Short mmCIF file of C-alpha atoms in Angstrom, two decimals:
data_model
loop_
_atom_site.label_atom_id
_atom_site.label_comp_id
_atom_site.label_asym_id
_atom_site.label_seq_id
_atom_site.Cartn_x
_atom_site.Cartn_y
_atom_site.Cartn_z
CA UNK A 1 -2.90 -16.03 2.65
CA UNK A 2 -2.53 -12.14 2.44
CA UNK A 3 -1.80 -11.14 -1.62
CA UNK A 4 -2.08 -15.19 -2.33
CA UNK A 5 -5.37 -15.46 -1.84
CA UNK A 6 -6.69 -19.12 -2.38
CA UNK A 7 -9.92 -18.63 -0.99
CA UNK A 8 -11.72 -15.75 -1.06
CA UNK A 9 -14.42 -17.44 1.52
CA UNK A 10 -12.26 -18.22 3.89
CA UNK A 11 -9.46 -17.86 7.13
CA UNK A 12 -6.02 -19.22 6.34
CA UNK A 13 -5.75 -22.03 9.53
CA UNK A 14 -3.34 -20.58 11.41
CA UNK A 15 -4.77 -17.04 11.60
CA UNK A 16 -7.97 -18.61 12.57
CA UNK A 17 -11.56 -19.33 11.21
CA UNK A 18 -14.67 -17.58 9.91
CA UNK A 19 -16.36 -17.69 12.92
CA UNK A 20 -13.40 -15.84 14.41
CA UNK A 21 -14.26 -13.28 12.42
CA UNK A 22 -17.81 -12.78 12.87
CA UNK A 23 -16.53 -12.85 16.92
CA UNK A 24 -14.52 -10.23 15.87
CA UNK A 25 -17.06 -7.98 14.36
CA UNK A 26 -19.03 -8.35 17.01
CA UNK A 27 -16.69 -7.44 19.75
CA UNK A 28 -15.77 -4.44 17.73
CA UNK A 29 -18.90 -3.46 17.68
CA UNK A 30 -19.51 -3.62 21.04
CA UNK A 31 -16.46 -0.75 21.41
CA UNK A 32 -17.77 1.23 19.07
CA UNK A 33 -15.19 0.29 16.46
CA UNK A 34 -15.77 -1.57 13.15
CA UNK A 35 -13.27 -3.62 10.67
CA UNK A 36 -12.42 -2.74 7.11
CA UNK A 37 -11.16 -5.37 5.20
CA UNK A 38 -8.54 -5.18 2.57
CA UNK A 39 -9.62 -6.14 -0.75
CA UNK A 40 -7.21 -7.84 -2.88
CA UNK A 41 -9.22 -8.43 -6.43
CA UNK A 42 -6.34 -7.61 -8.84
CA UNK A 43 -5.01 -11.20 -8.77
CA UNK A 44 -5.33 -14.42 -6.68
CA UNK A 45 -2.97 -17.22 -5.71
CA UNK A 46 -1.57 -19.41 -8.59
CA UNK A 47 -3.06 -22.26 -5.85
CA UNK A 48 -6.76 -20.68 -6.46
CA UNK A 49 -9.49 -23.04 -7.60
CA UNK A 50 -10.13 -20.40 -10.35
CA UNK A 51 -7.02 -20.43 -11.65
CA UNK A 52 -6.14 -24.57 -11.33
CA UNK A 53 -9.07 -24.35 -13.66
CA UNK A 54 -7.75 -21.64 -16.26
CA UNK A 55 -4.44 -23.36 -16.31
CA UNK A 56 -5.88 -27.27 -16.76
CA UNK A 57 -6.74 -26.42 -20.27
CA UNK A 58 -6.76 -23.55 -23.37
CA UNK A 59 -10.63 -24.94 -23.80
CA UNK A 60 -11.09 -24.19 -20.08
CA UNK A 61 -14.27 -22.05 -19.36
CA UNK A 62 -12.10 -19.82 -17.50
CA UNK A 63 -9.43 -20.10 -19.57
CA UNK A 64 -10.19 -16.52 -19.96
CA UNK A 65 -10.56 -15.33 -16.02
CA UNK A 66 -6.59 -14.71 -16.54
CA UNK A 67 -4.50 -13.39 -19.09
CA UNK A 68 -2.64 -16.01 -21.10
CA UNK A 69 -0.53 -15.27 -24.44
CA UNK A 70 1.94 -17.20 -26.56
CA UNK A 71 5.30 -17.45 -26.57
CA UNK A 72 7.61 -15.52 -29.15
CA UNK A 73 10.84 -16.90 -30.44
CA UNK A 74 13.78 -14.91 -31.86
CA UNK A 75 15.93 -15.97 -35.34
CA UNK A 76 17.00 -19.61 -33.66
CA UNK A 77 13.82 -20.25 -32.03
CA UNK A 78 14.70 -19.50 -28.57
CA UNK A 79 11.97 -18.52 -26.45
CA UNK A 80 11.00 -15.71 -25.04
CA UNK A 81 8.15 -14.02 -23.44
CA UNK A 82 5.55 -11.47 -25.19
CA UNK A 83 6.95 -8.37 -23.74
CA UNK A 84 10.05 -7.15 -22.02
CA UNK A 85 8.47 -5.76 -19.02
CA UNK A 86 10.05 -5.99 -15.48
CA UNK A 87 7.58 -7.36 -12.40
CA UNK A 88 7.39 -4.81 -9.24
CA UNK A 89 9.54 -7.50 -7.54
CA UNK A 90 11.99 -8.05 -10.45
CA UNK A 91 11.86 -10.71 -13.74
CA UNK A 92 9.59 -11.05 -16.33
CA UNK A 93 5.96 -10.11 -16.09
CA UNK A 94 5.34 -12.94 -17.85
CA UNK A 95 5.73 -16.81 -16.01
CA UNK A 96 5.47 -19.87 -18.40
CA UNK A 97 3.37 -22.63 -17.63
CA UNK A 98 4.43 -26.20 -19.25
CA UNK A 99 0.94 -27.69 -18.96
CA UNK A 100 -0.84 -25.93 -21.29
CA UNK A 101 2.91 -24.07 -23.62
CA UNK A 102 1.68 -20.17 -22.92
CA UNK A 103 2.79 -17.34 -20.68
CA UNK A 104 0.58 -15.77 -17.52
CA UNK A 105 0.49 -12.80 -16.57
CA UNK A 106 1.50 -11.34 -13.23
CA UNK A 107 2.55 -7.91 -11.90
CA UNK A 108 4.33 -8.94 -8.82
CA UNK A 109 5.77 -12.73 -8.45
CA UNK A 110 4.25 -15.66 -10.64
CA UNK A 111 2.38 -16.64 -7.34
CA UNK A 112 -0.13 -13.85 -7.90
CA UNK A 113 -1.95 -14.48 -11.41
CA UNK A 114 -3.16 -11.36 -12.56
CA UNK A 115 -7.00 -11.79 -13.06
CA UNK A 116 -8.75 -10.50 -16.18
CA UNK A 117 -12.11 -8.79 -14.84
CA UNK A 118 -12.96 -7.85 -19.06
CA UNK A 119 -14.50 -12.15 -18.50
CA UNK A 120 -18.08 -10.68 -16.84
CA UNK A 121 -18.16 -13.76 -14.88
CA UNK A 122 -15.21 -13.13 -13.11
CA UNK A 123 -16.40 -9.86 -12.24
CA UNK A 124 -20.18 -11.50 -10.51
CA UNK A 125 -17.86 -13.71 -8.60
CA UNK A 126 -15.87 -11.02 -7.32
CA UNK A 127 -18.96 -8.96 -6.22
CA UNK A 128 -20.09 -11.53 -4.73
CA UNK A 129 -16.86 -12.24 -2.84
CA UNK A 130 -17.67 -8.66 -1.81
CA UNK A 131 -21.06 -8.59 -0.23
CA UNK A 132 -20.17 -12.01 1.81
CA UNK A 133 -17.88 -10.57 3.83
CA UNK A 134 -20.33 -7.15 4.20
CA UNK A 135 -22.63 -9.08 4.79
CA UNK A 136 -20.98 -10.44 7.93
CA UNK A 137 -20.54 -6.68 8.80
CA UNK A 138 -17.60 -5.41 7.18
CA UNK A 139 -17.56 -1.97 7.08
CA UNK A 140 -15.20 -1.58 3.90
CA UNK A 141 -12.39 -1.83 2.00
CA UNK A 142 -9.14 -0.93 1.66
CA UNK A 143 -8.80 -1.73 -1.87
CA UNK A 144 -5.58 -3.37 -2.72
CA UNK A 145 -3.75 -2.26 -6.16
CA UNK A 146 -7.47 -1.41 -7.70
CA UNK A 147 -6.05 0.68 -10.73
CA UNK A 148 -5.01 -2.10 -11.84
CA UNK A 149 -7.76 -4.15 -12.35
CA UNK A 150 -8.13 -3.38 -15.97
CA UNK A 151 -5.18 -4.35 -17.69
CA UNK A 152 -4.16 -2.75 -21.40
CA UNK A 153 -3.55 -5.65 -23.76
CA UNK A 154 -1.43 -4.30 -25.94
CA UNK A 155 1.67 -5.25 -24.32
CA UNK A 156 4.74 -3.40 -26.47
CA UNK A 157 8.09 -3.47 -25.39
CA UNK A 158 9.07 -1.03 -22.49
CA UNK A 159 11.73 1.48 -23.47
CA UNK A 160 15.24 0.20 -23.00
CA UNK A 161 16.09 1.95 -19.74
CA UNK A 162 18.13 -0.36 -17.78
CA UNK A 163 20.69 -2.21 -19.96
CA UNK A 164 21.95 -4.75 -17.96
CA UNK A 165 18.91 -6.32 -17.59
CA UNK A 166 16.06 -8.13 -20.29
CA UNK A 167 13.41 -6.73 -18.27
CA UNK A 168 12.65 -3.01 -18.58
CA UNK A 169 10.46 -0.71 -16.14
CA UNK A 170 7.42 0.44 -17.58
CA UNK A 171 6.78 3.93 -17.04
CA UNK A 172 4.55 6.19 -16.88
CA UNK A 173 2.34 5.02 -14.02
CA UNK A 174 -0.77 6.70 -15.91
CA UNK A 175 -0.26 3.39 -18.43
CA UNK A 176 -1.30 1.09 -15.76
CA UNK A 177 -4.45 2.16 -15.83
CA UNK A 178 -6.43 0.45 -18.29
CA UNK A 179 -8.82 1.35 -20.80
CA UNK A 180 -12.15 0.02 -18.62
CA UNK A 181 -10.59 0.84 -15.43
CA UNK A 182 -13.54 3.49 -14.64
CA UNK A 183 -16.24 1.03 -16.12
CA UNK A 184 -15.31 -2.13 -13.63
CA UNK A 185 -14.80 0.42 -10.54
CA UNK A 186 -18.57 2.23 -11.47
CA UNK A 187 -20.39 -1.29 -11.60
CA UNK A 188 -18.84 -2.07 -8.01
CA UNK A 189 -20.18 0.86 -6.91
CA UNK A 190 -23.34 -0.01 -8.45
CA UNK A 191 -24.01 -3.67 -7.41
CA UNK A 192 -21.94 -3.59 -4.72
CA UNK A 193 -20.84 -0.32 -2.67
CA UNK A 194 -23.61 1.80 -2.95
CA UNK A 195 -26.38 -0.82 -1.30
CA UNK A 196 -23.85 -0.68 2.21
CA UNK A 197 -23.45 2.68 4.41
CA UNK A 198 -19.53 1.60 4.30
CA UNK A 199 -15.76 3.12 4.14
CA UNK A 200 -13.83 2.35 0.77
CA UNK A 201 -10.28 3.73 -0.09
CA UNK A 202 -8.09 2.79 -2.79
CA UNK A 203 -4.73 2.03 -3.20
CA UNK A 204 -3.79 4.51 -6.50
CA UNK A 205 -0.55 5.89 -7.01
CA UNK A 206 -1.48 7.83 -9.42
CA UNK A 207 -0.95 11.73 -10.17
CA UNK A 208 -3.62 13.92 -8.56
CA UNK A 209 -5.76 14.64 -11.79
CA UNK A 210 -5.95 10.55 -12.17
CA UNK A 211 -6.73 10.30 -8.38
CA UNK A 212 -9.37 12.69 -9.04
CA UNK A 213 -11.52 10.68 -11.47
CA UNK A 214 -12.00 7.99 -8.91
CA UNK A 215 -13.02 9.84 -5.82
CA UNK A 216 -14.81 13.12 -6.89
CA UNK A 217 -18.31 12.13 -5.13
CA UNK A 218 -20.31 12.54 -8.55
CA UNK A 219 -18.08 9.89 -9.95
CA UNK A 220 -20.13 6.96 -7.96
CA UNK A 221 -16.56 5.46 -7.69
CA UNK A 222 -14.46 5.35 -4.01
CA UNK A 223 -14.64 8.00 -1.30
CA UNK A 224 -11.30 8.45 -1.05
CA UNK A 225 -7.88 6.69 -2.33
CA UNK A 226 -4.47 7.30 -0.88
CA UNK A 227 -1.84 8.73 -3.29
CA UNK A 228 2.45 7.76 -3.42
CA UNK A 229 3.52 10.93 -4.08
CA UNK A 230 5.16 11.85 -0.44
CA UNK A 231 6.53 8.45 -0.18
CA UNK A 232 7.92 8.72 -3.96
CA UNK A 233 10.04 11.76 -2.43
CA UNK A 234 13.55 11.45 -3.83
CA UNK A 235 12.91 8.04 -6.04
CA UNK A 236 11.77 10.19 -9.40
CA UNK A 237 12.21 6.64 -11.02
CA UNK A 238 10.14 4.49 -8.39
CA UNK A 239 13.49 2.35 -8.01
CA UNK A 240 14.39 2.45 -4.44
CA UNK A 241 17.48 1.90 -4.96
CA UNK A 242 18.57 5.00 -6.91
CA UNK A 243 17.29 7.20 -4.18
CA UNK A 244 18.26 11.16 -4.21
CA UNK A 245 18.08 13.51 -1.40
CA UNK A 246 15.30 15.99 -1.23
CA UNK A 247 13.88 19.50 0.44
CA UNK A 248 11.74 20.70 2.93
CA UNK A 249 10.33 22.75 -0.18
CA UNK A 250 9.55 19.74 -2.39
CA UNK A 251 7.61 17.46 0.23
CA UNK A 252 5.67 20.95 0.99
CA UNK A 253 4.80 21.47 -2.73
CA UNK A 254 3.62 17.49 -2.38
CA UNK A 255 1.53 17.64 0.43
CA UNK A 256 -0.16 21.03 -0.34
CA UNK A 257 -0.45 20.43 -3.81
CA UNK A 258 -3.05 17.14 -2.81
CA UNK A 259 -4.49 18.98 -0.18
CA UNK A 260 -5.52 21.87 -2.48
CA UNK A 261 -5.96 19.84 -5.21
CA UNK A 262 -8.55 17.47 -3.72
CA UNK A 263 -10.59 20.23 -1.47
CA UNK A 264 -10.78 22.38 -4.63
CA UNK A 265 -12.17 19.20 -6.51
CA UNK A 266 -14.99 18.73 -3.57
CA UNK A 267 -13.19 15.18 -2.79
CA UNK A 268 -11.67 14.27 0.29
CA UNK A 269 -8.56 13.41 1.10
CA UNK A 270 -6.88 9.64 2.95
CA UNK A 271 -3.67 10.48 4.89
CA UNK A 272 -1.56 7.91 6.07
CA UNK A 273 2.96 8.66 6.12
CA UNK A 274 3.64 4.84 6.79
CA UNK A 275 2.09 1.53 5.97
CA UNK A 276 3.30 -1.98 5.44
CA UNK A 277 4.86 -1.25 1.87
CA UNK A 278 7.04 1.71 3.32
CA UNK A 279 9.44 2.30 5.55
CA UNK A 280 9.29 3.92 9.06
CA UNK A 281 8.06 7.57 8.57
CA UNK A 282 10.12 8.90 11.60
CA UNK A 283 13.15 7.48 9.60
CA UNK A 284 12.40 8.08 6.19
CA UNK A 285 10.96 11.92 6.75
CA UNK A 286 13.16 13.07 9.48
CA UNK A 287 16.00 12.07 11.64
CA UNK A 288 15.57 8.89 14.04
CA UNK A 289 19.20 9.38 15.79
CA UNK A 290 17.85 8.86 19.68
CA UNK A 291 18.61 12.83 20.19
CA UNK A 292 15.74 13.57 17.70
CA UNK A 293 13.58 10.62 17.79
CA UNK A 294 10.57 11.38 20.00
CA UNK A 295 10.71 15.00 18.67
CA UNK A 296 10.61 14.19 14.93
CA UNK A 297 7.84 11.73 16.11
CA UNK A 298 5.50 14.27 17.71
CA UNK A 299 6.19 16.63 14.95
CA UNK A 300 5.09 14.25 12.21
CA UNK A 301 2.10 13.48 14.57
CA UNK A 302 1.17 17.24 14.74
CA UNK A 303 1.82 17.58 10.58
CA UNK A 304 -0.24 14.52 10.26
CA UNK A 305 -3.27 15.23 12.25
CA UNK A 306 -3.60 18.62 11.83
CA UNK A 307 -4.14 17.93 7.81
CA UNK A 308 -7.48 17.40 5.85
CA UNK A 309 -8.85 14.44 5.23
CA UNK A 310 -9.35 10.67 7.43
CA UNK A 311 -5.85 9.92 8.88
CA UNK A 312 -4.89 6.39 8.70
CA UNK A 313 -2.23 5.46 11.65
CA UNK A 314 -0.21 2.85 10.90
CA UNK A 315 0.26 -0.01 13.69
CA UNK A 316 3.87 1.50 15.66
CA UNK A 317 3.73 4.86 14.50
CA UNK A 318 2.20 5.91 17.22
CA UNK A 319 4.71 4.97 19.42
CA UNK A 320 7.34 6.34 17.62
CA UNK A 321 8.69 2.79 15.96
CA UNK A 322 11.77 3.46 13.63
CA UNK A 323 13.53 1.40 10.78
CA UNK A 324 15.19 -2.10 11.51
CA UNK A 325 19.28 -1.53 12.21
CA UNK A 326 21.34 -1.80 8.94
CA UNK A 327 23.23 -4.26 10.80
CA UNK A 328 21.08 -7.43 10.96
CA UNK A 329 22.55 -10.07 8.69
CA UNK A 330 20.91 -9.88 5.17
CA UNK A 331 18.94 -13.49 5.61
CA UNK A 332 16.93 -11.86 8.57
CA UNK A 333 15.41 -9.60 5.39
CA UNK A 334 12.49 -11.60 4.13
CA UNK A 335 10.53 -9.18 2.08
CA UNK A 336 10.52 -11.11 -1.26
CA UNK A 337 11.31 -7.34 -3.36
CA UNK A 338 14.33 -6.92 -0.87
CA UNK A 339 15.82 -10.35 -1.49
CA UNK A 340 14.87 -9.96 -5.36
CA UNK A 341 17.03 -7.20 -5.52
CA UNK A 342 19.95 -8.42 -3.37
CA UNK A 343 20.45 -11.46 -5.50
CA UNK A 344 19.91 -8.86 -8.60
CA UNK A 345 22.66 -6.46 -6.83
CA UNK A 346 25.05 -10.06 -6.33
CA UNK A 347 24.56 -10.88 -10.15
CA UNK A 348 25.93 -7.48 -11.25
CA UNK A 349 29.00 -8.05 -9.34
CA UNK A 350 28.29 -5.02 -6.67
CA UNK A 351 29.23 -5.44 -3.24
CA UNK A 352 26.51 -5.46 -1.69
CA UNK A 353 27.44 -3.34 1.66
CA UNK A 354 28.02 -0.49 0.10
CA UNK A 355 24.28 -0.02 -0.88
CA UNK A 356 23.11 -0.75 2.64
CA UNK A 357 21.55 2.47 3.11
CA UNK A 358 19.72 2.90 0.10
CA UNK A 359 18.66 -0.92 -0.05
CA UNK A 360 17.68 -1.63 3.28
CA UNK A 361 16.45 2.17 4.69
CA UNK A 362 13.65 2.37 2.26
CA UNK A 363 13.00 -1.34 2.52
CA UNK A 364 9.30 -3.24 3.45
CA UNK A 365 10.78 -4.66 5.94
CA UNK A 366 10.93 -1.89 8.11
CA UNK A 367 7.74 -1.66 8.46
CA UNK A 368 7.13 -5.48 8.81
CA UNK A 369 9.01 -6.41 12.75
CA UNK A 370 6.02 -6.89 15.83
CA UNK A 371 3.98 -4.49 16.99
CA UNK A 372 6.20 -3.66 20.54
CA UNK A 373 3.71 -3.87 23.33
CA UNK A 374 5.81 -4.36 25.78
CA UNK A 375 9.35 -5.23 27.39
CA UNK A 376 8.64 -9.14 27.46
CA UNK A 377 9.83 -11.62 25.19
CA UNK A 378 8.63 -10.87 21.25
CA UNK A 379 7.81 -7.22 22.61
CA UNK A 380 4.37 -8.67 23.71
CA UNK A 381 3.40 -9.66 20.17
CA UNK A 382 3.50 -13.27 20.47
CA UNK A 383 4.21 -16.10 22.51
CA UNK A 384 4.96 -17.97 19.16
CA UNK A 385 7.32 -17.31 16.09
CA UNK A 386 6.82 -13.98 14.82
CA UNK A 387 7.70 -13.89 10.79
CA UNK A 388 10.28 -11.28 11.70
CA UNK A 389 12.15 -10.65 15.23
CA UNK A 390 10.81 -7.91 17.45
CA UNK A 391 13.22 -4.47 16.79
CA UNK A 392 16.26 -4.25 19.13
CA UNK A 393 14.94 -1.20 20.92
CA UNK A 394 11.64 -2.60 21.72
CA UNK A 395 12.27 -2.74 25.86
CA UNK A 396 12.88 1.21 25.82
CA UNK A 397 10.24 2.04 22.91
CA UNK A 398 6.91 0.25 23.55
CA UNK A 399 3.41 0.87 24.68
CA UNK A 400 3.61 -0.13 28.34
CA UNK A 401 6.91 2.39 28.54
CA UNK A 402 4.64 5.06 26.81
CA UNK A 403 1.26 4.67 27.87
CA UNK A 404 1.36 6.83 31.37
CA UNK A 405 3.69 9.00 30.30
CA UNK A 406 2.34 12.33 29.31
CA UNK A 407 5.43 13.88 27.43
CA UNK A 408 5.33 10.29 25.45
CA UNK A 409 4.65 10.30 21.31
CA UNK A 410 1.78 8.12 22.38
CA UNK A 411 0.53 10.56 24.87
CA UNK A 412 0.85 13.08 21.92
CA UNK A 413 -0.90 11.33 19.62
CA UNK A 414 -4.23 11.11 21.74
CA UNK A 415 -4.04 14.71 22.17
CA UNK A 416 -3.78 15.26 18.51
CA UNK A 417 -6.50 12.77 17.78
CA UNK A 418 -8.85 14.38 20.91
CA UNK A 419 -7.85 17.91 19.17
CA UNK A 420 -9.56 16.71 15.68
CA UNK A 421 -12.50 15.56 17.03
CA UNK A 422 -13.08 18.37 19.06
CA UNK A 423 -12.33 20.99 16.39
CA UNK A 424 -13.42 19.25 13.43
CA UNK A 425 -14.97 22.42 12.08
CA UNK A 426 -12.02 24.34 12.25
CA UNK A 427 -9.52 20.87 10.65
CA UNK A 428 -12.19 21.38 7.87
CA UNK A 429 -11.90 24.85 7.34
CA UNK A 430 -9.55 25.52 3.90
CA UNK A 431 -5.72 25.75 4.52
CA UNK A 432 -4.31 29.21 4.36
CA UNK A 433 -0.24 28.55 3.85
CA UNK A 434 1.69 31.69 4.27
CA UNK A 435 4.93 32.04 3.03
CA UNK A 436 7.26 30.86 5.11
CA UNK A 437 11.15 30.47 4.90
CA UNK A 438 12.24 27.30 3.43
CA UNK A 439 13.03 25.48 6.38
CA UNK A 440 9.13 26.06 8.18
CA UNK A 441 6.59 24.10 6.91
CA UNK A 442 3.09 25.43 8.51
CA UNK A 443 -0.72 25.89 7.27
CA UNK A 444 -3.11 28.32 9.07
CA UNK A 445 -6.94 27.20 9.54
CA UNK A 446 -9.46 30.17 10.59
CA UNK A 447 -13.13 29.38 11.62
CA UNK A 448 -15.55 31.93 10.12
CA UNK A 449 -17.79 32.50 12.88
CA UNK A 450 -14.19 32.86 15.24
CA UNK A 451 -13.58 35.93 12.75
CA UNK A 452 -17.09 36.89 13.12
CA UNK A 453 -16.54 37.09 17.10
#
């Protein structure tokens, strides 16, 4: 189930079946609306057939469809992985397996086997993954991790820049991209994308000029990718826990700098200012005290929408949903990168409350309570157990509470969204951004037949 995935074919039982899927697509369609998929191709489940395979034995024919290395062992033959590098979620990269005496690799937790798409067979099978579900009617992909997919097999030691741990960051992002990166990417396109009149978007965070070689149109790559930058503001490490405060002036610079950068380049741009991996963009951008709330949530709605590119609106956001209170007891946090780096935090001998804010306001979780429909039980979500409980402001913040209200962030929103389809022309006009004083962010778009008149 989501990053595990086990079965590529198939609808883990309690979210339903494939048939419920090809019901969905076809109610969709009836609304005018279609479903893009999320595309998860940089690893599978340690519980995949593929990889029960690869780990059953070194002879295996896909043996090879992961990445598996020996162990090294120090001056007393203690045992140790190939490299010191630290997983996204904390440990070692690198997870041994007993069975067959070698290390796997994996990027997040040693559930997610990182697959090795060099193996061309691997590669057909993943294609072919692809066109099922497009097939079906898919209209694209939101392509999970996908500069990734070629992995560097060198593997040297990261830098020693924490010192109270074995495992070291490995920095700069640009090194995750591997050396065939472009190569696996292009034949997707070229077997897979380009035979389907479909949406794809990558997940890169990446700086612009790397961006830039995937979605330039001439490329024959993705149409668009979205980029970390804004939500890296104030983490120059990536470590959320060292977290630093930042300016009006430096998101600016951010969010111009892609703007120009990709309309200058001819490619187009994916805007999104919250998703599941980030926190609450109404509490991470602004201030989401109940004085300011609403109006920090309209203004990001204006920022957002009145932008170039496709905006992506994360479920909540339009409603003005905020971070989780910094009071709920720590087990209610089940993000597996939050409770990594609590029990990391507990090992060092830290107390533990007095990194609430930095730990738990830029935390996954935030992002991760139900969807608040309503003032009912579970916020409307659910009549069953939700994975996380429903926000404790959900009976004054929710969609019912919003929905005939016209001075509501919701309302807002649909004005916005109304506003960019009927001005499209001008929203794709370029930006002209005066100079303002440092606390004014603002662009200026002028149609040229308006200047004409």
């Amino acid at each position: 189930m989501g990053y595990d995935i086990s079965d590529y074919h198939d609808i883990h039982p309690p979210y339903g079946t494939v048939a419920d899927v090809d019901d969905l697509i076809a109610e969709l369609k009836k609304r005018e609306m279609k479903l893009v998929l999320d595309l998860v191709i940089n690893h599978t489940s340690n519980e995949h057939p593929w990889f029960q395979e690869s780990r059953s034995s070194k002879t295996s024919p896909k043996r090879d469809w992961y990445i598996w290395r020996p162990a090294t062992y120090d001056s007393v033959g203690v045992r140790h992985p190939p490299c010191n590098w630290r997983a996204a979620f904390g440990g070692s990269v690198w997870e041994w397996d007993e069975a067959t005496e070698e290390y796997y690799l994996h990027y997040w937790v040693p559930e997610q086997p990182g697959d090795y798409l060099t193996n061309p067979d691997m590669r057909d099978a993943l294609w072919d993954m692809m066109k099922f579900w497009l097939d079906k009617g898919c209209a694209g992909y939101r392509m999970d991790v996908i500069g990734r997919i070629s992995k560097d097999l060198n593997f040297p030691d990261a830098l020693i820049t924490d010192p109270g741990s074995p495992w070291q960051p490995r920095h700069p992002n640009r090194k995750w991209l591997g050396p065939r990166v472009h190569e696996f990417v292009r034949e997707m396109y070229d077997k897979v994308l380009s035979k389907y009149d479909i949406l794809t978007v990558g997940e890169l965070g990446y700086p612009l000029k790397d961006i830039l070689e995937f979605v330039i149109p001439s490329r024959r790559e993705l149409q668009m990718a979205f980029s970390f930058d804004h939500v890296r503001i104030g983490l120059p490490t990536g470590d959320r826990s060292q977290y630093q405060d930042w300016t009006l002036t430096e998101f600016k610079k951010i969010m111009t700098g892609w703007q120009n950068g990709l309309q200058d380049a001819g490619a187009w741009h994916a805007l999104y200012l919250e998703n599941h991996d980030q926190p609450r963009s109404v509490s991470r951008f602004t201030n989401d005290a109940a004085e300011w709330r609403e109006a920090c949530a309209k203004l990001l709605a204006m920022m957002h929408c009145t932008m170039w590119g496709t905006v992506y609106i994360y479920e909540g956001e339009e409603i003005g949903m905020i971070n989780i209170p910094t009071t709920w007891p720590l087990d209610e946090w089940k993000d597996v990168a939050t409770q990594n780096r609590i029990a990391e935090i507990r090992s060092r001998g830290v107390d533990i409350e007095k990194l609430t804010k930095i730990t738990f306001g830029l935390a996954r979780d935030n992002a991760r309570t139900p969807m608040q429909w309503d003032a009912t039980t579970h916020a409307g979500f659910t009549n069953g157990t939700s994975w996380m409980r429903v926000n404790d402001d959900y009976k004054m913040y929710n969609v019912v509470a919003q929905q005939n209200d016209n001075a509501s962030v919701l309302a807002l929103w649909k004005d916005m969204l109304a506003l960019r389809k009927r001005e499209e022309d001008v929203l794709a006009t370029d930006p002209q951004l005066p100079e303002m004083i440092s606390s004014i962010f603002a662009d200026v778009r002028i149609l040229q037949r308006a200047l004409a008149e």
